[in-house]
Amino acid sequence: MLAQQLLNGIALGFHYVLIALGLTMVYGVLRLLHFAHGVIYMIGAFAAMIGILYLQLPFAVALLFAMVVSGIVGMSIERFAYRPLRGTHPITTLISGVGISIFLENVFQVMFTSDSRAFPETGITTSIITLTDSITITNTKLYIIIAGVVCLGLLYGFLKLTKLGIAIQAAAQDIRAASLMGINVNRVVAVTFMLGSALAAVAGVLVAINFNSISPTMGALPGLKAFCVVVLGGLGSIRGTIVGGLLLGVVESLGDGFMTDLVIDKDAIAFVILILILLIRPSGLFGKHIEKV
């Protein structure tokens, strides 16, 4: 039973990691809390649905289509909602992000209604894989784990082995110094939003397949939990985001399996952990020591 819940928690954790990586990268470069990130997760799932249902794309192409659409939306949000406010008070950009998130969510509710609907047929039949007599996993959860590992490997290679990836790291260390050294900061920021949005799209599509459900509000709670993961791991720390996401997924899974009689809902566990971290270690598990939050 314990091993089963741990495996379920790892799959859930990689779901959170894929969403939270975009938040971490954006904060690392701009010191910006990107509260519109959850709606991009939703847009990725709807883009894949449109690709499969209306454009008749095979699933793999529809997934790439969703990543491209989400990347474009992410860059557009940065260009029109954040860039004009760069240098202003952080609360101003935060409110701008919340506003664009509400706007896009309502646009999709008008276009597709606010009710949940089944995700279109992808050719992927949900099946149960038996690992041992007491441990099983569905193929869709296994795809989430595999996608998480592959995306992390590709992201690591991009950041370490490409000039643009090194430029992103330089901007994360000191964006003003990077600009003085000739780095095109606007390009770096746009690519950061594009990468983070594409990763969120992968999570949105795979979770929509796993639960066979999609709705315009599906990104609200995962977006807030991703924020909890970023704070838990340490603002701006990719390593911390990976550890924080897996930790939160395992804790939620264990709570769902062993604390069913408690009044607290498993979805509230993330926010309880967030409060405890802010009280005990405001900088997170791998964050740098800070004077204020």
Coordinates of C-alpha atoms in Angstrom, one line a residue:
M1 CA 0.0 0.0 0.0
L2 CA 2.8 2.4 0.9
A3 CA 4.8 1.6 -2.3
Q4 CA 1.6 2.1 -4.3
Q5 CA 0.9 5.5 -2.9
L6 CA 4.6 6.5 -3.3
L7 CA 4.4 5.6 -7.0
N8 CA 1.1 7.5 -7.4
G9 CA 2.8 10.5 -5.7
I10 CA 5.7 10.5 -8.0
A11 CA 3.4 10.6 -11.0
L12 CA 1.5 13.5 -9.4
G13 CA 4.7 15.1 -8.5
F14 CA 6.0 15.2 -12.1
H15 CA 2.7 16.8 -13.1
Y16 CA 3.4 19.6 -10.6
V17 CA 7.0 19.8 -11.7
L18 CA 6.1 20.4 -15.4
I19 CA 3.8 23.2 -14.4
A20 CA 6.1 24.8 -11.8
L21 CA 9.2 24.9 -14.0
G22 CA 7.8 27.8 -16.0
L23 CA 7.0 29.7 -12.8
T24 CA 10.5 29.1 -11.5
M25 CA 12.3 30.2 -14.8
V26 CA 10.2 33.3 -15.0
Y27 CA 10.9 34.3 -11.4
G28 CA 14.5 33.5 -11.8
V29 CA 14.9 35.9 -14.7
L30 CA 12.4 38.7 -13.9
R31 CA 11.7 38.2 -10.2
L32 CA 8.1 38.0 -11.3
L33 CA 5.3 35.9 -9.9
H34 CA 3.6 34.8 -13.1
F35 CA 0.0 34.2 -11.9
A36 CA -1.3 33.7 -15.5
H37 CA 0.6 30.4 -15.8
G38 CA -2.3 28.2 -14.7
V39 CA -4.4 29.4 -17.6
I40 CA -1.7 28.5 -20.1
Y41 CA -1.8 25.0 -18.7
M42 CA -5.5 25.0 -19.6
I43 CA -4.9 26.5 -23.0
G44 CA -2.5 23.7 -23.8
A45 CA -5.1 21.1 -23.1
F46 CA -7.7 22.9 -25.2
A47 CA -5.2 23.4 -28.1
A48 CA -4.5 19.7 -28.2
M49 CA -8.3 19.0 -28.2
I50 CA -8.8 21.4 -31.1
G51 CA -5.9 19.8 -33.0
I52 CA -7.4 16.3 -32.5
L53 CA -11.1 17.1 -32.9
Y54 CA -11.1 19.8 -35.6
L55 CA -7.7 19.6 -37.4
Q56 CA -7.7 15.8 -37.3
L57 CA -4.1 15.7 -36.1
P58 CA -2.5 12.5 -34.7
F59 CA -1.9 12.8 -30.9
A60 CA 1.9 13.4 -31.1
V61 CA 1.4 16.2 -33.6
A62 CA -1.5 17.6 -31.5
L63 CA 0.8 17.6 -28.5
L64 CA 3.4 19.6 -30.4
F65 CA 0.7 21.9 -31.7
A66 CA -0.4 22.5 -28.1
M67 CA 3.1 23.3 -27.0
V68 CA 3.5 25.8 -29.9
V69 CA 0.2 27.5 -29.1
S70 CA 0.9 27.7 -25.4
G71 CA 4.4 29.1 -26.1
I72 CA 2.9 31.8 -28.4
V73 CA 0.3 32.7 -25.7
G74 CA 3.0 32.8 -23.0
M75 CA 5.2 35.1 -25.1
S76 CA 2.2 37.3 -25.9
I77 CA 1.3 37.6 -22.2
E78 CA 4.8 38.7 -21.5
R79 CA 4.9 41.2 -24.4
F80 CA 1.6 42.9 -23.7
A81 CA 0.8 42.3 -20.0
Y82 CA 4.3 42.3 -18.4
R83 CA 6.8 44.1 -20.5
P84 CA 5.1 47.5 -20.5
L85 CA 5.1 47.3 -16.7
R86 CA 8.7 46.1 -16.3
G87 CA 10.4 48.2 -13.6
T88 CA 7.2 49.1 -11.8
H89 CA 6.1 47.9 -8.4
P90 CA 5.9 44.0 -8.3
I91 CA 2.2 44.3 -7.2
T92 CA 1.4 46.0 -10.5
T93 CA 2.7 43.2 -12.6
L94 CA 1.1 40.6 -10.3
I95 CA -2.3 42.3 -10.7
S96 CA -1.8 42.4 -14.5
G97 CA -1.1 38.6 -14.5
V98 CA -4.2 37.9 -12.4
G99 CA -6.3 40.1 -14.8
I100 CA -5.1 38.4 -18.0
S101 CA -5.7 35.0 -16.4
I102 CA -9.3 35.9 -15.5
F103 CA -9.8 37.4 -19.0
L104 CA -8.5 34.3 -20.9
E105 CA -10.4 31.9 -18.6
N106 CA -13.7 33.8 -19.3
V107 CA -12.9 33.8 -23.1
F108 CA -12.6 30.0 -23.1
Q109 CA -15.8 29.7 -21.0
V110 CA -17.7 31.7 -23.7
M111 CA -16.1 29.7 -26.5
F112 CA -16.5 26.2 -24.9
T113 CA -18.9 26.7 -21.9
S114 CA -17.8 26.4 -18.4
D115 CA -18.8 22.7 -18.0
S116 CA -16.3 19.9 -18.1
R117 CA -16.2 17.8 -21.2
A118 CA -14.5 14.6 -22.2
F119 CA -11.1 14.8 -23.9
P120 CA -11.4 13.6 -27.5
E121 CA -10.2 10.1 -28.5
T122 CA -6.4 10.0 -28.9
G123 CA -5.8 6.4 -29.7
I124 CA -4.4 5.9 -26.3
T125 CA -6.4 3.3 -24.3
T126 CA -6.0 3.6 -20.6
S127 CA -4.7 0.3 -19.2
I128 CA -3.2 -0.9 -15.9
I129 CA 0.4 -2.1 -15.8
T130 CA 1.1 -4.6 -13.0
L131 CA 4.6 -4.1 -11.6
T132 CA 4.2 -6.5 -8.6
D133 CA 1.3 -8.3 -6.9
S134 CA 0.5 -5.1 -4.9
I135 CA 1.8 -2.3 -7.1
T136 CA 0.1 -1.2 -10.3
I137 CA 0.2 2.0 -12.4
T138 CA -1.9 3.2 -15.3
N139 CA -0.2 3.8 -18.6
T140 CA -1.3 7.5 -18.6
K141 CA 0.4 8.1 -15.2
L142 CA 3.5 6.3 -16.6
Y143 CA 3.5 8.7 -19.6
I144 CA 3.4 11.7 -17.1
I145 CA 6.5 10.3 -15.4
I146 CA 8.3 9.7 -18.7
A147 CA 7.4 13.1 -20.1
G148 CA 8.6 14.7 -16.9
V149 CA 12.0 13.0 -17.1
V150 CA 12.4 13.7 -20.8
C151 CA 11.4 17.3 -20.5
L152 CA 13.8 17.8 -17.6
G153 CA 16.6 16.3 -19.5
L154 CA 15.9 18.4 -22.6
L155 CA 15.7 21.6 -20.4
Y156 CA 19.0 20.8 -18.7
G157 CA 20.7 20.2 -22.0
F158 CA 19.2 23.5 -23.4
L159 CA 20.3 25.5 -20.4
K160 CA 23.8 24.0 -20.2
L161 CA 24.8 23.4 -23.9
T162 CA 23.3 26.3 -25.9
K163 CA 24.2 30.0 -26.1
L164 CA 20.6 31.0 -25.4
G165 CA 20.4 28.7 -22.4
I166 CA 23.6 30.2 -21.0
A167 CA 22.2 33.7 -21.7
I168 CA 19.1 32.7 -19.6
Q169 CA 21.3 31.7 -16.8
A170 CA 23.2 34.9 -17.0
A171 CA 20.0 37.0 -16.9
A172 CA 18.8 35.0 -13.9
Q173 CA 22.0 35.9 -12.1
D174 CA 21.8 39.6 -12.9
I175 CA 19.6 40.8 -15.7
R176 CA 21.1 44.3 -15.7
A177 CA 24.6 43.1 -16.0
A178 CA 23.6 40.6 -18.7
S179 CA 22.1 43.6 -20.7
L180 CA 25.3 45.5 -20.3
M181 CA 27.3 42.5 -21.6
G182 CA 25.3 42.6 -24.9
I183 CA 22.6 40.0 -24.1
N184 CA 19.3 40.8 -25.7
V185 CA 17.2 40.7 -22.5
N186 CA 13.8 40.9 -24.2
R187 CA 14.7 37.9 -26.3
V188 CA 15.8 35.9 -23.3
V189 CA 12.6 36.8 -21.4
A190 CA 10.4 35.8 -24.4
V191 CA 12.2 32.4 -24.8
T192 CA 11.9 31.8 -21.0
F193 CA 8.1 32.4 -21.2
M194 CA 7.9 30.2 -24.3
L195 CA 9.7 27.3 -22.7
G196 CA 7.8 27.4 -19.5
S197 CA 4.5 27.6 -21.3
A198 CA 5.3 24.7 -23.5
L199 CA 6.1 22.5 -20.5
A200 CA 2.8 23.6 -18.9
A201 CA 1.0 22.5 -22.1
V202 CA 2.6 19.0 -21.8
A203 CA 1.3 18.7 -18.3
G204 CA -2.2 19.9 -19.3
V205 CA -2.6 17.5 -22.2
L206 CA -1.4 14.5 -20.3
V207 CA -3.5 15.2 -17.2
A208 CA -6.6 15.8 -19.5
I209 CA -5.9 12.3 -21.0
N210 CA -5.4 10.8 -17.5
F211 CA -8.7 12.1 -16.2
N212 CA -10.5 12.2 -19.5
S213 CA -11.8 15.6 -18.6
I214 CA -11.1 19.2 -19.7
S215 CA -12.7 22.5 -18.7
P216 CA -11.8 26.3 -18.8
T217 CA -11.2 26.3 -15.0
M218 CA -8.9 23.3 -15.0
G219 CA -5.8 25.4 -14.5
A220 CA -6.8 27.3 -11.5
L221 CA -6.0 24.9 -8.7
P222 CA -2.9 23.4 -10.4
G223 CA -1.6 26.9 -11.0
L224 CA -1.9 27.7 -7.3
K225 CA -0.2 24.4 -6.3
A226 CA 2.6 25.1 -8.7
F227 CA 3.1 28.4 -6.9
C228 CA 3.3 26.4 -3.6
V229 CA 5.9 24.1 -5.2
V230 CA 8.1 27.1 -6.2
V231 CA 8.0 28.5 -2.7
L232 CA 8.6 25.1 -1.2
G233 CA 11.6 24.4 -3.4
G234 CA 13.0 28.0 -3.3
L235 CA 12.1 30.9 -5.6
G236 CA 14.1 30.7 -8.8
S237 CA 15.7 27.2 -8.0
I238 CA 15.0 24.6 -10.7
R239 CA 16.5 21.9 -8.5
G240 CA 14.2 23.0 -5.6
T241 CA 11.2 23.0 -8.0
I242 CA 11.9 19.3 -8.9
V243 CA 12.3 18.3 -5.3
G244 CA 9.4 20.4 -4.1
G245 CA 7.1 19.1 -6.8
L246 CA 7.9 15.4 -6.1
L247 CA 7.6 16.0 -2.4
L248 CA 4.2 17.7 -2.7
G249 CA 3.0 14.9 -5.0
V250 CA 4.1 12.2 -2.5
V251 CA 2.6 14.0 0.5
E252 CA -0.7 14.5 -1.3
S253 CA -0.8 10.9 -2.4
L254 CA 0.0 9.6 1.1
G255 CA -2.6 11.9 2.6
D256 CA -5.2 10.6 0.1
G257 CA -4.3 7.0 0.9
F258 CA -3.8 7.1 4.7
M259 CA -5.6 10.2 6.0
T260 CA -9.1 9.8 4.4
D261 CA -10.8 10.2 7.8
L262 CA -9.3 13.6 8.4
V263 CA -11.4 16.8 7.9
I264 CA -8.7 18.4 5.8
D265 CA -9.0 17.8 2.0
K266 CA -5.9 16.5 0.2
D267 CA -5.9 19.6 -2.0
A268 CA -5.5 21.8 1.1
I269 CA -2.3 20.0 2.0
A270 CA -0.3 22.1 -0.5
F271 CA -1.4 25.3 1.2
V272 CA -0.7 24.0 4.7
I273 CA 2.8 23.1 3.5
L274 CA 3.1 26.6 2.0
I275 CA 2.2 28.3 5.3
L276 CA 4.6 26.1 7.2
I277 CA 7.4 26.9 4.8
L278 CA 6.8 30.6 4.9
L279 CA 6.9 30.5 8.7
I280 CA 9.9 28.2 9.2
R281 CA 12.0 28.8 6.1
P282 CA 10.8 31.6 3.9
S283 CA 13.5 31.1 1.3
G284 CA 12.4 27.5 0.6
L285 CA 14.4 24.3 0.7
F286 CA 17.0 25.4 -1.9
G287 CA 16.5 29.1 -2.0
K288 CA 19.0 31.7 -1.1
H289 CA 18.7 33.4 2.3
I290 CA 16.5 36.4 2.0
E291 CA 15.6 39.2 4.5
K292 CA 12.0 39.6 3.3
V293 CA 9.4 37.8 1.3

